[in-house]
Coordinates of C-alpha atoms and ligand atoms in Angstrom, one line a residue:
M1 CA 57.3 -1.7 -23.8
Y2 CA 54.8 -3.8 -25.2
T3 CA 53.4 -4.8 -22.1
T4 CA 52.9 -1.3 -21.3
I5 CA 51.1 -0.3 -24.5
W6 CA 48.8 -3.4 -23.7
T7 CA 48.2 -2.6 -20.2
F8 CA 47.3 1.0 -21.2
V9 CA 45.0 -0.2 -24.3
F10 CA 43.4 -2.5 -21.6
L11 CA 43.0 0.1 -18.8
A12 CA 41.5 2.7 -21.1
F13 CA 39.0 0.0 -22.9
A14 CA 37.9 -1.4 -19.2
F15 CA 37.4 2.5 -18.1
Y16 CA 34.9 3.3 -21.4
L17 CA 33.5 -0.3 -20.8
I18 CA 32.6 0.5 -17.2
R19 CA 31.4 4.1 -18.1
Y20 CA 29.5 2.7 -20.8
I21 CA 27.5 -0.1 -18.9
S22 CA 27.1 2.5 -15.8
R23 CA 25.3 5.0 -18.1
T24 CA 22.0 6.1 -16.7
D25 CA 18.5 6.6 -18.6
T26 CA 18.6 10.3 -17.7
P27 CA 21.3 12.4 -17.2
F28 CA 23.2 13.4 -14.0
I29 CA 21.6 16.4 -12.4
K30 CA 23.9 19.2 -12.5
G31 CA 23.6 20.8 -9.0
L32 CA 21.5 18.2 -7.1
P33 CA 23.5 16.6 -4.5
A34 CA 24.4 13.0 -5.6
V35 CA 25.2 10.1 -3.5
P36 CA 28.2 8.4 -4.7
G37 CA 28.2 4.9 -5.7
L38 CA 30.0 1.8 -7.4
P39 CA 30.5 1.1 -11.1
V40 CA 27.4 -0.7 -12.6
V41 CA 25.2 -1.2 -9.6
G42 CA 25.6 2.6 -8.3
N43 CA 24.1 2.8 -5.2
L44 CA 22.1 -0.5 -5.0
F45 CA 24.0 -1.8 -1.9
Q46 CA 23.9 1.5 -0.1
L47 CA 20.1 1.7 -0.1
G48 CA 19.7 -2.2 0.6
D49 CA 17.0 -4.2 1.2
S50 CA 15.3 -1.2 3.3
H51 CA 15.2 1.9 0.9
A52 CA 13.3 4.0 3.4
L53 CA 15.7 3.9 6.0
N54 CA 18.8 4.0 4.4
A55 CA 17.5 7.0 1.9
Q56 CA 16.6 8.2 5.5
T57 CA 20.0 8.2 6.8
L58 CA 21.4 9.4 3.5
A59 CA 19.2 12.5 3.6
K60 CA 21.0 13.7 7.1
K61 CA 24.4 14.0 5.2
H62 CA 22.9 14.8 1.7
G63 CA 19.9 16.8 2.2
P64 CA 16.3 16.0 1.7
V65 CA 16.6 15.8 -1.7
F66 CA 19.5 14.0 -3.7
Q67 CA 19.9 11.7 -6.8
V68 CA 21.1 8.0 -6.9
R69 CA 21.9 5.8 -9.4
L70 CA 20.4 2.4 -9.1
G71 CA 22.0 0.2 -12.0
N72 CA 21.4 2.4 -15.3
K73 CA 18.5 4.4 -13.7
R74 CA 18.8 7.8 -12.1
I75 CA 16.4 8.4 -9.3
V76 CA 15.5 11.7 -7.3
F77 CA 15.0 10.7 -3.6
V78 CA 12.8 13.1 -1.7
N79 CA 12.7 12.7 2.0
S80 CA 11.3 15.5 4.2
F81 CA 7.4 16.8 4.2
A82 CA 7.9 20.2 3.0
S83 CA 10.0 18.8 -0.2
V84 CA 7.6 16.2 -0.8
R85 CA 5.0 19.2 -0.8
H86 CA 7.2 20.9 -3.4
F87 CA 7.5 18.3 -6.0
W88 CA 3.9 16.3 -5.0
I89 CA 1.8 18.9 -4.5
T90 CA 3.1 22.5 -5.6
H91 CA 4.4 20.9 -8.9
Q92 CA 1.8 18.0 -9.0
S93 CA 1.0 18.6 -13.0
A94 CA 4.6 18.1 -13.5
L95 CA 4.8 14.9 -11.2
I96 CA 1.7 13.3 -13.0
S97 CA 3.4 10.3 -14.7
R98 CA 4.5 6.9 -13.6
P99 CA 7.9 5.2 -15.0
T100 CA 7.8 1.6 -16.2
L101 CA 9.8 -1.3 -14.6
F102 CA 11.2 -4.1 -16.9
T103 CA 9.9 -7.0 -14.7
F104 CA 6.3 -5.5 -13.9
H105 CA 5.6 -3.7 -17.1
S106 CA 6.9 -6.0 -20.1
K107 CA 6.9 -9.5 -18.3
L108 CA 3.8 -9.6 -16.1
S109 CA 1.4 -6.9 -17.1
S110 CA 1.7 -7.4 -20.8
T111 CA -1.6 -8.6 -21.4
Q112 CA -3.6 -7.7 -18.3
G113 CA -2.9 -3.9 -18.8
F114 CA -0.9 -1.6 -16.4
T115 CA -3.0 -0.8 -13.2
I116 CA -3.7 2.6 -12.5
G117 CA -1.1 3.1 -9.8
T118 CA 1.4 1.5 -12.3
S119 CA 0.4 3.9 -15.3
P120 CA 2.3 6.4 -16.7
W121 CA -0.1 9.2 -17.8
D122 CA -1.8 8.9 -21.3
E123 CA -5.3 9.0 -22.7
S124 CA -5.9 5.5 -21.1
C125 CA -4.8 6.2 -17.7
K126 CA -6.7 9.5 -17.7
R127 CA -9.9 7.7 -18.5
R128 CA -9.3 5.0 -15.7
R129 CA -8.4 7.2 -13.4
K130 CA -11.5 9.3 -13.7
A131 CA -13.5 5.8 -14.0
A132 CA -12.1 5.0 -10.4
A133 CA -12.4 8.5 -9.0
T134 CA -16.3 8.2 -10.0
A135 CA -16.9 4.5 -8.4
L136 CA -14.8 5.7 -5.2
N137 CA -16.1 9.4 -4.3
K138 CA -17.7 10.2 -1.3
P139 CA -21.3 9.3 -2.2
A140 CA -20.5 6.3 -4.2
V141 CA -18.5 5.1 -0.9
Q142 CA -22.0 5.7 1.3
S143 CA -23.9 3.6 -1.0
Y144 CA -21.3 0.5 -0.4
M145 CA -22.0 0.8 3.5
G146 CA -24.1 -2.0 3.4
I147 CA -21.1 -4.2 2.6
I148 CA -19.0 -2.3 5.6
D149 CA -21.9 -3.2 7.8
E150 CA -22.1 -6.9 7.2
E151 CA -18.3 -7.5 7.3
S152 CA -17.6 -5.6 10.0
T153 CA -20.1 -7.3 12.1
A154 CA -18.8 -10.5 10.7
A155 CA -15.2 -10.0 11.8
I156 CA -16.1 -8.7 15.5
G157 CA -18.6 -11.6 16.2
G158 CA -16.1 -14.0 15.0
L159 CA -13.2 -12.7 17.2
I160 CA -15.3 -12.5 20.1
R161 CA -16.9 -16.1 19.0
D162 CA -13.1 -17.3 18.7
S163 CA -11.6 -15.9 21.7
K164 CA -14.3 -17.9 23.7
G165 CA -15.7 -15.1 24.8
G166 CA -12.4 -13.6 25.8
E167 CA -11.2 -16.2 27.7
V168 CA -8.2 -17.2 25.1
D169 CA -6.0 -14.5 23.6
I170 CA -6.4 -14.2 19.8
D171 CA -4.5 -13.3 16.7
P172 CA -6.9 -10.7 15.0
G173 CA -4.8 -10.9 11.5
S174 CA -7.3 -13.2 9.7
Y175 CA -10.3 -11.3 11.1
C176 CA -9.0 -8.3 9.8
G177 CA -8.1 -9.9 6.5
R178 CA -11.4 -11.3 6.2
Y179 CA -13.1 -7.9 6.8
A180 CA -11.2 -6.4 3.8
L181 CA -10.7 -9.1 1.6
N182 CA -14.5 -9.8 1.5
T183 CA -15.3 -6.1 1.3
S184 CA -12.9 -5.7 -1.6
L185 CA -14.0 -8.5 -3.4
E186 CA -17.5 -7.4 -3.3
L187 CA -16.9 -3.9 -3.8
A188 CA -14.8 -4.7 -7.0
Y189 CA -16.5 -7.7 -8.4
G190 CA -20.0 -7.9 -6.2
Y191 CA -17.9 -11.6 -5.4
R192 CA -18.1 -12.8 -2.0
V193 CA -15.8 -15.7 -0.6
E194 CA -18.0 -18.5 0.2
S195 CA -15.4 -21.1 0.8
L196 CA -12.1 -21.0 2.5
Q197 CA -11.3 -24.1 0.6
S198 CA -12.1 -23.0 -3.0
E199 CA -9.5 -24.0 -5.7
L200 CA -10.1 -20.3 -7.0
L201 CA -9.2 -18.7 -3.9
K202 CA -6.2 -21.1 -3.4
E203 CA -4.9 -20.3 -7.0
I204 CA -5.3 -16.5 -6.2
V205 CA -3.2 -16.8 -3.0
H206 CA -0.5 -18.5 -4.5
V207 CA -0.1 -16.6 -7.8
E208 CA -0.7 -13.2 -5.8
R209 CA 2.0 -14.1 -3.4
V210 CA 4.3 -14.6 -6.4
V211 CA 3.7 -11.6 -8.1
S212 CA 4.2 -9.5 -5.1
N213 CA 7.6 -10.6 -4.9
I214 CA 8.2 -10.1 -8.4
R215 CA 7.0 -6.6 -8.3
S216 CA 8.9 -5.4 -5.5
T217 CA 10.9 -2.3 -6.5
S218 CA 13.8 -3.4 -4.5
N219 CA 13.8 -6.9 -5.0
N220 CA 14.3 -7.1 -9.0
W221 CA 17.8 -5.9 -9.9
Q222 CA 17.0 -6.9 -13.3
D223 CA 14.8 -3.6 -13.5
Y224 CA 18.1 -1.5 -12.7
I225 CA 20.9 -3.8 -14.4
P226 CA 19.9 -4.6 -18.1
I227 CA 22.4 -7.4 -18.4
L228 CA 20.5 -9.3 -15.6
R229 CA 17.4 -9.4 -18.0
L230 CA 19.2 -12.0 -20.5
A231 CA 16.7 -14.8 -20.8
F232 CA 18.9 -17.5 -20.2
W233 CA 20.0 -16.2 -16.8
S234 CA 16.7 -14.8 -15.7
D235 CA 14.4 -17.4 -13.9
R236 CA 12.4 -14.0 -12.9
N237 CA 11.3 -13.8 -16.5
K238 CA 10.3 -17.3 -16.7
E239 CA 8.5 -17.0 -13.4
A240 CA 6.9 -13.7 -14.7
N241 CA 5.8 -15.4 -17.7
E242 CA 4.4 -18.4 -16.0
Y243 CA 2.1 -16.1 -13.4
R244 CA 0.9 -13.7 -15.6
R245 CA -0.5 -16.6 -17.8
R246 CA -2.1 -18.0 -14.7
R247 CA -3.3 -14.4 -13.6
D248 CA -5.1 -14.0 -16.4
V249 CA -7.3 -17.0 -16.1
Y250 CA -8.6 -16.3 -12.8
M251 CA -9.0 -12.5 -13.7
T252 CA -10.9 -13.4 -16.8
H253 CA -13.0 -15.9 -14.7
L254 CA -13.8 -13.0 -12.1
L255 CA -14.7 -10.6 -14.8
D256 CA -16.8 -13.1 -16.6
I257 CA -18.9 -14.1 -13.8
L258 CA -19.7 -10.4 -13.3
K259 CA -20.5 -10.0 -16.9
Q260 CA -23.0 -12.7 -16.7
K261 CA -24.5 -11.4 -13.5
I262 CA -24.9 -8.0 -15.6
A263 CA -26.5 -9.5 -18.4
D264 CA -29.0 -11.7 -16.3
G265 CA -29.7 -8.6 -14.4
T266 CA -28.4 -10.2 -11.1
D267 CA -25.6 -8.2 -10.2
Q268 CA -25.2 -5.8 -7.1
P269 CA -23.8 -2.7 -7.2
C270 CA -19.9 -2.6 -7.6
I271 CA -16.8 -0.7 -8.8
V272 CA -16.1 -3.1 -11.9
G273 CA -19.7 -3.3 -12.6
N274 CA -20.0 0.7 -12.5
V275 CA -17.3 0.9 -14.7
I276 CA -18.5 -1.6 -17.4
K277 CA -22.0 0.0 -17.5
D278 CA -20.5 4.0 -17.5
P279 CA -21.1 4.8 -21.0
E280 CA -18.6 7.8 -20.2
A281 CA -15.8 5.5 -19.1
K282 CA -15.4 3.8 -22.5
L283 CA -12.9 1.3 -21.2
S284 CA -11.6 -1.8 -23.1
E285 CA -11.5 -5.2 -21.3
V286 CA -7.6 -4.7 -20.7
E287 CA -8.5 -1.2 -19.1
I288 CA -11.1 -2.6 -17.0
K289 CA -9.2 -5.4 -15.5
S290 CA -6.7 -2.9 -14.6
V291 CA -9.4 -0.5 -12.7
S292 CA -9.9 -2.8 -10.1
A293 CA -8.0 -1.6 -7.1
G294 CA -7.0 -3.7 -4.0
L295 CA -7.2 -2.8 -0.4
D296 CA -4.1 -4.5 1.4
T297 CA -3.2 -1.3 3.0
V298 CA -6.5 -1.6 4.9
P299 CA -6.0 -4.9 7.2
G300 CA -2.2 -3.8 7.7
N301 CA -3.6 -0.4 9.3
L302 CA -6.5 -2.4 11.1
V303 CA -4.0 -5.1 12.4
M304 CA -1.2 -2.4 13.7
A305 CA -3.9 0.0 15.1
L306 CA -5.3 -3.1 17.1
A307 CA -1.9 -3.9 18.1
Y308 CA -1.8 -0.5 19.4
L309 CA -5.2 -0.1 21.3
A310 CA -4.6 -3.2 23.2
S311 CA -1.1 -2.1 24.6
A312 CA -0.8 -0.2 27.7
Q313 CA -0.6 3.1 26.0
G314 CA -3.7 2.3 23.7
Q315 CA -6.1 2.0 27.0
V316 CA -6.2 5.6 27.3
V317 CA -7.2 6.1 23.5
Q318 CA -9.7 3.1 23.9
E319 CA -11.4 5.0 26.6
R320 CA -11.3 8.4 24.9
I321 CA -13.1 6.5 22.0
W322 CA -15.8 4.8 24.3
N323 CA -16.4 8.1 25.8
E324 CA -16.8 10.2 22.6
L325 CA -19.1 7.3 21.3
Q326 CA -21.4 7.5 24.4
R327 CA -21.7 11.3 24.3
T328 CA -22.3 11.4 20.4
Y329 CA -24.7 8.6 20.3
P330 CA -26.7 9.0 24.0
D331 CA -29.3 6.7 22.9
G332 CA -27.4 3.7 22.3
D333 CA -27.6 3.4 18.7
A334 CA -24.2 4.1 17.7
W335 CA -23.4 0.8 16.2
S336 CA -25.8 1.6 13.3
R337 CA -25.2 5.5 13.2
V338 CA -21.5 5.0 12.6
I339 CA -22.7 3.2 9.2
S340 CA -25.6 5.7 8.5
D341 CA -24.1 9.0 9.5
S342 CA -21.7 10.8 7.2
A343 CA -20.6 13.1 10.0
E344 CA -17.7 11.5 11.9
I345 CA -16.6 11.9 15.7
P346 CA -13.5 14.0 15.1
Y347 CA -11.5 12.4 17.6
V348 CA -11.7 9.1 15.8
V349 CA -11.0 10.9 12.5
A350 CA -8.0 12.3 14.2
F351 CA -7.2 8.5 15.4
V352 CA -7.5 7.3 11.8
K353 CA -5.3 9.8 10.2
E354 CA -2.3 9.1 13.0
V355 CA -2.7 5.3 12.4
L356 CA -2.0 6.2 8.7
R357 CA 0.8 8.1 9.6
Y358 CA 2.2 6.3 12.2
V359 CA 1.7 2.8 11.4
V360 CA 1.7 2.0 7.7
R361 CA 2.8 4.3 4.8
I362 CA 2.5 2.3 2.2
H363 CA 0.3 0.8 -0.7
E364 CA 0.3 -1.1 -3.9
P365 CA -2.7 -0.5 -5.8
D366 CA -4.3 -3.0 -8.3
W367 CA -6.6 -5.7 -8.8
G368 CA -3.5 -7.8 -7.4
E369 CA -4.0 -6.5 -3.9
I370 CA -7.1 -8.4 -3.2
R371 CA -4.4 -11.2 -3.2
M372 CA -3.0 -10.2 0.1
L373 CA -6.5 -10.3 1.6
I374 CA -7.1 -13.6 0.5
L375 CA -3.6 -14.5 1.7
M376 CA -4.6 -13.4 5.1
L377 CA -7.7 -15.8 5.0
F378 CA -5.7 -18.9 4.3
S379 CA -2.7 -17.8 6.8
R380 CA -2.1 -17.6 10.5
R381 CA 0.2 -15.0 9.8
R382 CA -0.7 -11.5 8.9
F383 CA 0.4 -10.0 5.5
W384 CA 0.5 -6.3 4.4
S385 CA 1.9 -4.6 1.6
V386 CA 5.0 -2.1 3.1
I387 CA 6.0 0.2 0.4
P388 CA 7.2 3.1 2.5
I389 CA 8.6 4.3 -0.5
C390 CA 5.6 5.5 -2.3
L391 CA 4.6 4.7 -5.8
P392 CA 7.3 6.2 -8.1
R393 CA 6.5 9.2 -10.1
T394 CA 8.3 10.6 -13.5
S395 CA 7.9 14.1 -14.4
V396 CA 6.9 15.5 -17.6
A397 CA 8.1 19.1 -17.0
D398 CA 11.0 20.8 -15.5
V399 CA 10.7 21.3 -11.5
V400 CA 13.2 23.8 -9.9
W401 CA 14.3 22.9 -6.4
E402 CA 16.6 25.4 -4.6
G403 CA 17.6 27.0 -7.8
V404 CA 18.4 23.5 -9.3
T405 CA 16.3 22.4 -12.4
V406 CA 15.5 18.8 -12.1
P407 CA 14.6 18.2 -15.8
K408 CA 11.5 16.5 -17.0
G409 CA 11.7 12.8 -17.5
T410 CA 13.3 12.2 -14.4
T411 CA 12.0 9.4 -11.7
F412 CA 10.9 10.6 -8.0
Y413 CA 10.7 8.3 -5.2
M414 CA 8.9 9.8 -2.3
N415 CA 10.3 8.4 0.9
A416 CA 6.8 8.8 2.7
Y417 CA 8.5 6.8 5.5
A418 CA 11.2 9.7 6.3
A419 CA 8.3 12.6 5.5
D420 CA 5.8 11.4 8.0
Y421 CA 8.2 11.0 10.6
D422 CA 10.0 14.1 9.8
S423 CA 10.6 16.2 13.1
E424 CA 10.9 19.7 11.3
H425 CA 6.9 19.1 10.3
F426 CA 5.8 17.1 13.3
D427 CA 6.4 17.4 17.1
D428 CA 7.6 14.5 18.7
P429 CA 6.8 12.3 15.4
Y430 CA 7.9 9.0 16.7
T431 CA 5.2 9.4 19.4
F432 CA 1.6 7.7 18.2
L433 CA -0.9 11.2 19.2
P434 CA -4.1 11.4 17.5
E435 CA -4.4 15.0 19.3
R436 CA -1.7 16.3 17.0
Y437 CA -5.0 16.4 14.2
L438 CA -7.0 18.2 16.7
P439 CA -7.4 21.9 17.4
P440 CA -5.4 23.8 18.6
S441 CA -2.6 21.9 16.8
S442 CA -1.7 23.8 13.4
H443 CA -2.1 19.9 12.0
A444 CA -6.0 20.2 12.4
G445 CA -8.3 21.0 9.4
V446 CA -6.7 21.9 6.3
G447 CA -3.7 20.6 4.5
T448 CA -2.4 17.3 3.7
P449 CA -2.3 15.5 6.9
H450 CA 0.1 12.9 6.2
Y451 CA 1.6 11.3 2.9
A452 CA 0.0 7.7 3.4
Y453 CA -2.1 8.1 0.5
G454 CA 0.6 9.9 -1.7
A455 CA -0.2 13.2 -2.6
G456 CA -1.1 15.5 -5.6
S457 CA -2.2 14.4 -9.1
R458 CA -1.8 10.7 -8.8
M459 CA -3.0 10.4 -4.7
C460 CA -4.9 7.1 -3.9
A461 CA -8.4 7.2 -5.7
G462 CA -9.7 4.9 -2.8
S463 CA -8.9 7.0 0.4
H464 CA -12.3 7.8 1.2
L465 CA -13.4 4.4 0.9
A466 CA -10.5 3.2 3.1
N467 CA -11.1 5.9 5.7
R468 CA -14.6 4.9 6.1
E469 CA -13.9 1.5 6.6
L470 CA -11.1 2.0 9.1
Y471 CA -13.6 4.6 10.9
V472 CA -16.3 2.0 11.0
A473 CA -13.8 -0.8 12.4
F474 CA -12.4 1.4 15.0
T475 CA -15.9 2.5 16.3
R476 CA -17.7 -0.9 16.1
I477 CA -14.4 -2.8 18.1
V478 CA -14.4 -0.2 20.7
L479 CA -18.4 -0.5 20.8
A480 CA -18.3 -4.4 21.2
M481 CA -15.2 -5.1 23.3
H482 CA -12.2 -3.8 25.1
L483 CA -8.8 -5.0 24.1
V484 CA -6.0 -5.8 26.2
E485 CA -2.3 -6.9 26.2
A486 CA -1.9 -10.7 25.6
A487 CA -1.6 -12.3 28.9
N488 CA 1.9 -14.2 27.6
P489 CA 4.5 -11.4 27.1
S490 CA 5.9 -13.4 24.3
D491 CA 2.8 -13.0 22.1
R492 CA 2.8 -9.3 22.0
P493 CA 3.4 -7.5 19.0
I494 CA 6.4 -5.9 17.6
M495 CA 5.1 -2.1 17.2
D496 CA 7.7 -1.0 14.3
A497 CA 6.0 -1.5 10.9
L498 CA 9.6 -1.9 9.4
K499 CA 11.2 -4.1 12.0
C500 CA 8.4 -6.3 12.2
N501 CA 8.8 -7.5 8.4
L502 CA 10.4 -10.7 7.9
Y503 CA 11.5 -10.0 4.6
P504 CA 12.6 -6.7 3.9
T505 CA 12.7 -6.9 0.1
S506 CA 9.3 -8.2 -0.5
L507 CA 6.5 -6.0 -1.5
T508 CA 4.5 -7.5 1.3
T509 CA 5.2 -7.3 5.2
D510 CA 5.1 -10.8 7.0
P511 CA 5.4 -10.0 10.6
K512 CA 5.3 -12.2 13.3
P513 CA 2.1 -13.4 14.3
F514 CA 1.0 -11.6 18.0
K515 CA -1.9 -12.2 19.9
I516 CA -4.4 -9.4 21.8
G517 CA -6.5 -10.1 24.5
I518 CA -10.4 -9.3 24.2
K519 CA -12.9 -8.3 27.2
P520 CA -16.7 -8.3 25.6
R521 CA -18.4 -5.4 26.6
G522 CA -22.2 -6.2 28.2
G523 CA -24.6 -6.3 25.6
W524 CA -22.3 -7.2 22.7
E525 CA -24.3 -10.1 21.6
K526 CA -27.3 -7.7 20.5
L527 CA -24.6 -6.1 18.4
V528 CA -23.4 -9.0 16.4
K529 CA -26.1 -11.5 17.0
R530 CA -26.3 -12.6 13.5
V531 CA -22.7 -14.1 13.3
V532 CA -22.9 -15.7 16.8
L533 CA -25.9 -17.4 15.7
E534 CA -24.0 -18.9 12.4
Ligands
LIG1 C1 -5.2 2.6 4.0 C2 -5.4 2.1 2.7 C3 -4.9 3.0 1.5 C4 -3.6 3.2 1.4 C5 -2.8 3.8 2.7 C6 -3.4 3.9 0.0 C7 -2.4 4.2 -0.3 C8 -2.1 4.6 -1.7 C9 -0.8 5.3 -2.3 C10 0.3 5.7 -1.1 C11 -0.9 5.4 -3.5 C12 0.3 6.3 -4.2 C13 -0.1 7.9 -4.3 C14 0.6 8.4 -5.1 O1 1.6 8.3 -5.8 O2 0.9 9.6 -5.1 C15 -2.2 4.9 -4.1 C16 -2.5 4.8 -5.3 C17 -3.7 4.6 -5.4 N1 -4.8 3.6 -4.6 FE1 -4.5 3.4 -2.6 N2 -4.4 3.2 -0.6 C18 -5.5 2.5 0.2 C19 -6.5 2.1 0.0 C20 -6.8 2.0 -1.5 C21 -8.3 1.6 -1.8 C22 -9.2 1.1 -0.6 C23 -8.4 1.8 -3.1 C24 -9.5 1.6 -4.0 C25 -10.6 0.5 -4.0 C26 -7.2 2.2 -3.7 C27 -6.9 2.9 -4.9 C28 -5.9 3.2 -5.5 C29 -5.7 3.8 -6.9 C30 -6.4 3.3 -7.9 C31 -4.4 4.3 -6.7 C32 -3.7 4.8 -7.9 C33 -4.1 6.3 -8.4 C34 -3.4 6.8 -9.5 O3 -2.0 6.3 -9.8 O4 -3.6 7.6 -10.1 N3 -6.3 2.4 -2.6 N4 -2.8 4.5 -2.9

């Protein structure tokens, strides 16, 4: 008898305990498909180390919009092009905020301020977003073209020189990285990397590499399961505190250099400088540090696009870009005109869009992004941030989806990977096809072409700049050289951006190195003369 009572009490206690520790930050959303999960961990195991691929598979069974439980967090996953448009664009004012995550927000950023891309919507975020938008609008970007001119010339010249004029196959990763790194450092702080052996750069490389792992949304179970946050268990906390301190040191250092240059009148135009000088911006120092946005996605797109261009299929694309350049600039001044002309060649614009849709649907916007670019300088390998699940959002108002009310305060994950490969929206989505963005295709012209830059009220603030960097790099590469596959098949790249990632749970992709062949075009020396003479 006693045994039965004690068994009953124990089971009842266990039942309520599991229910208690499995409760979620926001309640179950009635009527919205839910993926059944385990006590405590919820759906963490099902989503595994590739949330994008696994959510895409789950969407086949549960529909494009479903809810999951990640530890004690309830998340709504949105997986198709149309459903993303519904939430992110049609209801953009409702999805204007962002959630906070334990490791990043309470440990890593406590003294540096949240970056724009990780800030919930409030007055400070509004001010910073406005400042970034001013520093990154079309006219501002045109004023930075001198930097893009210099860095693209250096990268292309270096590629040709180090391939011994095309005699040996070459890994383009560090050249693309150097292009994007120096562009971003100069744009953000007016600071250029002089020596690759600099201690400051080594420190940034190391710290930012660790930070990128700490920030991953699928890597930190303590963000979802509160009990894992207990200090004596969590090495992550100690690590986050230590790296926050080290990061503070160099962020303050770079900002101090810039402030000194401004005081001396020796600064050159740069984004953080513009923000400091803009009386309208009224940002505190912590806010200024958090404005700096990084560009790790630019090299990711560049590297993978070069891999594609060098492939057998890419030959046709190179040919067309070359022909369009000759037709548009018959006087032989294409090299300088792609920088100075704001009107762009439609086929190359379509190519850039397709690269963004097809190759990398990712981003990680903050000062820390510069880390990836710096990493590339020091590494024979390429790194790029792969977050096919776009930066998360939190709703500030109810949104209705197919008759179901998704209440305000809900956290949303956009599966940009699934949406950009949605066969309901794109014909033949797994085929690389720039023509899909040219007339008579329905995707030409207005409307969101892809979700590489996110969408709606918190869409990427740096998209004009990124588009210009990619446009200049592609046109100039085709002007200076012809790309071909590496002679040795084992040197050739893996073209799938997810499959090539060695560490799927990390914020950054670390793909296997690959090589391409280069055939410099006649007259290339004149174009990149400065570099070759260096
Ligand atoms: C190919 C390059 C790039 C890609 C693919 C990319 C992608 C993205 C994505 C997906 C978001 C989140 C948008 C959303 O939630 O809807 C974002 C946000 C952001 N990006 Fe980028 N980005 C790129 C380059 C840049 C550059 C060059 C800058 C600035 C120099 C930048 C600055 C930002 C900022 C400040 C945000 C935060 C916006 C906010 O939360 O209000 N990005 N980016």
